[in-house]
CSV table of C-alpha atoms in Angstrom, one decimal:
chain,number,residue,atom,x,y,z
A,1,UNK,CA,57.4,13.3,40.9
A,2,UNK,CA,60.3,15.4,42.2
A,3,UNK,CA,62.0,17.5,39.6
A,4,UNK,CA,65.6,16.6,38.9
A,5,UNK,CA,66.8,20.1,39.8
A,6,UNK,CA,65.2,19.9,43.3
A,7,UNK,CA,66.5,16.3,43.7
A,8,UNK,CA,70.0,17.3,42.7
A,9,UNK,CA,70.1,20.3,45.0
A,10,UNK,CA,68.8,18.3,47.9
A,11,UNK,CA,71.4,15.6,47.3
A,12,UNK,CA,74.2,18.1,47.1
A,13,UNK,CA,73.2,19.9,50.3
A,14,UNK,CA,72.7,16.7,52.1
A,15,UNK,CA,76.1,15.4,51.1
A,16,UNK,CA,77.7,18.5,52.6
A,17,UNK,CA,75.8,18.0,55.9
A,18,UNK,CA,76.8,14.3,56.0
A,19,UNK,CA,80.5,15.2,55.3
A,20,UNK,CA,80.4,17.7,58.2
A,21,UNK,CA,79.0,15.0,60.5
A,22,UNK,CA,81.5,12.4,59.4
A,23,UNK,CA,84.4,14.9,60.1
A,24,UNK,CA,83.0,15.1,63.6
A,25,UNK,CA,82.2,18.8,63.4
A,26,UNK,CA,79.1,20.4,64.9
A,27,UNK,CA,76.4,21.5,62.5
A,28,UNK,CA,75.7,24.4,64.9
A,29,UNK,CA,79.1,25.8,64.2
A,30,UNK,CA,78.2,26.0,60.5
A,31,UNK,CA,75.1,28.1,61.2
A,32,UNK,CA,76.0,31.8,61.4
A,33,UNK,CA,73.0,34.1,60.8
A,34,UNK,CA,75.1,37.3,60.1
A,35,UNK,CA,77.1,35.5,57.4
A,36,UNK,CA,74.0,34.1,55.9
A,37,UNK,CA,72.3,37.5,55.8
A,38,UNK,CA,75.4,39.0,54.2
A,39,UNK,CA,75.5,36.3,51.4
A,40,UNK,CA,71.8,36.4,50.6
A,41,UNK,CA,71.5,40.2,50.9
A,42,UNK,CA,74.8,41.0,49.2
A,43,UNK,CA,74.1,38.6,46.3
A,44,UNK,CA,70.5,39.8,45.8
A,45,UNK,CA,71.6,43.4,46.0
A,46,UNK,CA,74.4,43.0,43.4
A,47,UNK,CA,72.1,41.0,41.1
A,48,UNK,CA,69.4,43.6,41.3
A,49,UNK,CA,72.0,46.3,40.6
A,50,UNK,CA,73.0,44.3,37.4
A,51,UNK,CA,69.5,43.7,36.0
A,52,UNK,CA,66.1,45.4,36.0
A,53,UNK,CA,63.5,44.3,38.6
A,54,UNK,CA,61.4,42.9,35.8
A,55,UNK,CA,64.3,40.7,34.5
A,56,UNK,CA,65.0,39.3,38.0
A,57,UNK,CA,61.3,38.7,38.6
A,58,UNK,CA,61.0,36.9,35.3
A,59,UNK,CA,64.0,34.7,36.1
A,60,UNK,CA,62.3,33.7,39.4
A,61,UNK,CA,59.0,33.1,37.6
A,62,UNK,CA,60.8,31.0,35.0
A,63,UNK,CA,62.2,28.8,37.7
A,64,UNK,CA,58.7,28.2,39.1
A,65,UNK,CA,57.5,27.4,35.5
A,66,UNK,CA,60.4,24.9,35.0
A,67,UNK,CA,59.8,23.1,38.2
A,68,UNK,CA,56.0,22.7,37.5
A,69,UNK,CA,56.4,22.1,33.8
A,70,UNK,CA,54.6,19.1,32.4
A,71,UNK,CA,55.4,17.2,29.2
A,72,UNK,CA,53.5,18.7,26.3
A,73,UNK,CA,51.9,16.9,23.4
A,74,UNK,CA,54.3,15.1,21.1
A,75,UNK,CA,55.1,17.7,18.4
A,76,UNK,CA,55.5,15.1,15.7
A,77,UNK,CA,52.0,13.6,16.4
A,78,UNK,CA,50.6,17.1,16.4
A,79,UNK,CA,51.9,17.8,12.9
A,80,UNK,CA,50.8,14.4,11.7
A,81,UNK,CA,47.3,15.4,12.8
A,82,UNK,CA,47.6,18.7,11.0
A,83,UNK,CA,48.9,16.9,7.9
A,84,UNK,CA,45.9,14.6,7.8
A,85,UNK,CA,43.5,17.5,8.4
A,86,UNK,CA,45.1,19.7,5.7
A,87,UNK,CA,45.1,16.7,3.2
A,88,UNK,CA,41.4,16.2,3.7
A,89,UNK,CA,40.0,19.7,4.3
A,90,UNK,CA,42.7,22.1,3.1
A,91,UNK,CA,45.1,24.4,4.9
A,92,UNK,CA,42.4,26.8,6.0
A,93,UNK,CA,40.9,24.1,8.2
A,94,UNK,CA,44.0,24.2,10.4
A,95,UNK,CA,43.1,27.5,12.1
A,96,UNK,CA,40.6,26.0,14.5
A,97,UNK,CA,42.9,23.0,15.3
A,98,UNK,CA,45.8,25.3,16.2
A,99,UNK,CA,43.6,27.3,18.6
A,100,UNK,CA,43.1,24.2,20.7
A,101,UNK,CA,46.9,24.1,21.5
A,102,UNK,CA,48.6,26.1,24.2
A,103,UNK,CA,51.5,27.1,21.9
A,104,UNK,CA,51.5,30.7,20.7
A,105,UNK,CA,54.4,30.1,18.3
A,106,UNK,CA,52.7,27.2,16.6
A,107,UNK,CA,49.5,29.3,16.4
A,108,UNK,CA,51.4,32.1,14.8
A,109,UNK,CA,52.8,29.8,12.2
A,110,UNK,CA,49.4,28.3,11.3
A,111,UNK,CA,47.8,31.7,11.1
A,112,UNK,CA,50.5,32.8,8.7
A,113,UNK,CA,49.6,29.8,6.5
A,114,UNK,CA,45.9,30.6,6.7
A,115,UNK,CA,46.5,34.2,5.8
A,116,UNK,CA,48.2,33.0,2.6
A,117,UNK,CA,51.7,34.4,3.3
A,118,UNK,CA,54.5,33.2,1.1
A,119,UNK,CA,57.1,30.7,2.4
A,120,UNK,CA,59.9,33.2,2.6
A,121,UNK,CA,57.8,35.7,4.6
A,122,UNK,CA,56.7,33.0,7.0
A,123,UNK,CA,60.2,31.8,7.6
A,124,UNK,CA,61.5,35.3,8.2
A,125,UNK,CA,58.7,36.2,10.6
A,126,UNK,CA,59.0,32.9,12.6
A,127,UNK,CA,62.8,33.1,12.7
A,128,UNK,CA,62.7,36.6,14.1
A,129,UNK,CA,60.2,35.6,16.7
A,130,UNK,CA,62.3,32.5,17.5
A,131,UNK,CA,65.4,34.5,18.1
A,132,UNK,CA,63.7,37.0,20.3
A,133,UNK,CA,62.2,34.3,22.5
A,134,UNK,CA,65.5,32.5,22.7
A,135,UNK,CA,67.2,35.7,24.0
A,136,UNK,CA,64.5,36.2,26.6
A,137,UNK,CA,64.8,32.5,27.7
A,138,UNK,CA,68.6,32.8,28.1
A,139,UNK,CA,68.3,36.1,30.1
A,140,UNK,CA,66.8,34.2,33.0
A,141,UNK,CA,69.7,31.7,33.0
A,142,UNK,CA,72.1,34.6,32.9
A,143,UNK,CA,70.5,36.2,35.9
A,144,UNK,CA,71.2,33.2,38.1
A,145,UNK,CA,74.7,32.7,36.5
A,146,UNK,CA,75.5,36.3,37.5
A,147,UNK,CA,74.2,35.8,41.0
A,148,UNK,CA,76.4,32.7,41.2
A,149,UNK,CA,79.4,34.9,40.3
A,150,UNK,CA,78.6,37.4,43.0
A,151,UNK,CA,78.0,34.9,45.8
A,152,UNK,CA,81.6,33.7,46.4
A,153,UNK,CA,82.9,37.2,46.2
A,154,UNK,CA,80.4,38.4,48.8
A,155,UNK,CA,81.6,35.5,50.9
A,156,UNK,CA,85.2,36.7,50.7
A,157,UNK,CA,84.0,40.1,51.8
A,158,UNK,CA,82.4,38.5,54.8
A,159,UNK,CA,85.5,36.6,55.6
A,160,UNK,CA,87.6,39.7,55.4
A,161,UNK,CA,85.2,41.6,57.7
A,162,UNK,CA,85.4,38.6,60.2
A,163,UNK,CA,89.2,38.5,60.1
A,164,UNK,CA,89.3,42.3,60.8
A,165,UNK,CA,87.2,41.7,63.9
A,166,UNK,CA,89.5,38.9,65.0
A,167,UNK,CA,92.6,41.0,64.6
A,168,UNK,CA,91.1,43.7,66.7
A,169,UNK,CA,90.6,41.3,69.5
A,170,UNK,CA,93.9,39.4,69.6
A,171,UNK,CA,94.1,39.6,73.3
A,172,UNK,CA,91.2,37.3,73.7
A,173,UNK,CA,93.3,34.1,73.9
A,174,UNK,CA,94.0,31.2,71.5
A,175,UNK,CA,90.5,29.6,71.9
A,176,UNK,CA,88.7,32.8,71.2
A,177,UNK,CA,91.0,33.6,68.3
A,178,UNK,CA,90.4,30.1,66.7
A,179,UNK,CA,86.6,30.5,67.1
A,180,UNK,CA,86.8,33.9,65.5
A,181,UNK,CA,88.8,32.7,62.5
A,182,UNK,CA,86.5,29.7,62.0
A,183,UNK,CA,83.4,32.0,62.1
A,184,UNK,CA,85.1,34.4,59.6
A,185,UNK,CA,85.5,31.6,57.1
A,186,UNK,CA,81.8,30.6,57.3
A,187,UNK,CA,80.9,33.4,55.0
A,188,UNK,CA,83.2,32.0,52.3
A,189,UNK,CA,81.6,28.6,52.9
A,190,UNK,CA,78.2,30.0,52.4
A,191,UNK,CA,79.1,32.0,49.3
A,192,UNK,CA,80.7,29.1,47.5
A,193,UNK,CA,77.9,26.7,48.6
A,194,UNK,CA,75.1,29.0,47.4
A,195,UNK,CA,76.9,29.5,44.0
A,196,UNK,CA,77.8,25.9,43.2
A,197,UNK,CA,75.0,23.9,44.9
A,198,UNK,CA,72.0,26.1,44.2
A,199,UNK,CA,72.5,29.1,41.8
A,200,UNK,CA,74.6,27.4,39.0
A,201,UNK,CA,72.4,24.2,38.9
A,202,UNK,CA,69.3,26.4,38.4
A,203,UNK,CA,71.1,28.4,35.7
A,204,UNK,CA,72.1,25.3,33.9
A,205,UNK,CA,68.6,23.9,34.1
A,206,UNK,CA,67.2,27.1,32.6
A,207,UNK,CA,69.7,26.8,29.8
A,208,UNK,CA,68.6,23.2,29.1
A,209,UNK,CA,65.0,24.2,29.0
A,210,UNK,CA,65.8,27.2,26.7
A,211,UNK,CA,67.6,24.8,24.3
A,212,UNK,CA,64.6,22.4,24.3
A,213,UNK,CA,62.3,25.3,23.6
A,214,UNK,CA,64.6,26.5,20.8
A,215,UNK,CA,64.6,23.1,19.2
A,216,UNK,CA,60.9,22.9,19.5
A,217,UNK,CA,60.4,26.3,17.7
A,218,UNK,CA,62.8,25.2,14.9
A,219,UNK,CA,60.8,22.0,14.5
A,220,UNK,CA,57.6,24.1,14.3
A,221,UNK,CA,59.2,26.3,11.6
A,222,UNK,CA,60.2,23.3,9.5
A,223,UNK,CA,56.8,21.7,10.0
A,224,UNK,CA,54.9,24.8,9.1
A,225,UNK,CA,56.8,25.2,5.8
A,226,UNK,CA,56.4,21.5,5.0
A,227,UNK,CA,52.7,21.7,5.6
A,228,UNK,CA,52.4,24.7,3.4
A,229,UNK,CA,54.3,23.2,0.5
A,230,UNK,CA,52.2,20.0,0.6
A,231,UNK,CA,55.1,17.6,1.3
A,232,UNK,CA,54.2,14.0,2.2
A,233,UNK,CA,54.1,12.7,5.7
A,234,UNK,CA,57.6,11.0,5.5
A,235,UNK,CA,59.3,14.2,4.4
A,236,UNK,CA,57.4,16.1,7.1
A,237,UNK,CA,58.8,13.7,9.7
A,238,UNK,CA,62.3,14.0,8.3
A,239,UNK,CA,62.2,17.8,8.6
A,240,UNK,CA,61.0,17.7,12.3
A,241,UNK,CA,63.1,14.7,13.6
A,242,UNK,CA,66.5,16.5,14.0
A,243,UNK,CA,64.9,19.0,16.4
A,244,UNK,CA,62.7,16.8,18.6
A,245,UNK,CA,65.3,14.2,19.6
A,246,UNK,CA,66.4,15.8,22.8
């Protein structure tokens, strides 16, 4: 199944091409390699200058992860299974169950229970870990948001450079002058298109995923504390529900 981000970007780009054709313009006139190189190179350069290489690399890696991300186990069902296990065999029996899941945050919470930590300590440790992970998740979205801010500006730079070239060759005639001005504005077209059709949608998708992960971690915190305190299944569900309905 195609991810909504890819589908949306493809639909947006296709609509631009269709609009160009409907207007009767030539697609070839909208392909200008120097302008494209300026936008891509300038935007990448400015972004790398704003963040560390590791941050930019992580942002790209996060996009790959989002596009290939599969739906994980229902968190409520996982905690119901833990609740049944704890009721029958005690909290210490949850350690082996948690190791079967690919969720480090949940494993950390279960381990804190098994170690006999008090509820206040567990909440503080998990909350600090949650806040740190949330900051890291939002950094990736910020990288693409920053790149989206640079892209149109670099496009304007390209347009100015193109207009300077046009003004230096005013004796070329009206046709040449018109072609030169049209080519100059291609850079602005590229800059705005890259920002609004590709970079900002990716940034917004990363923010959505970050919010979902944030809700999941908060649900885990409530579930862990509920398991430790021995609350019944209905109360456990009530504590988790507000954070899993997204």
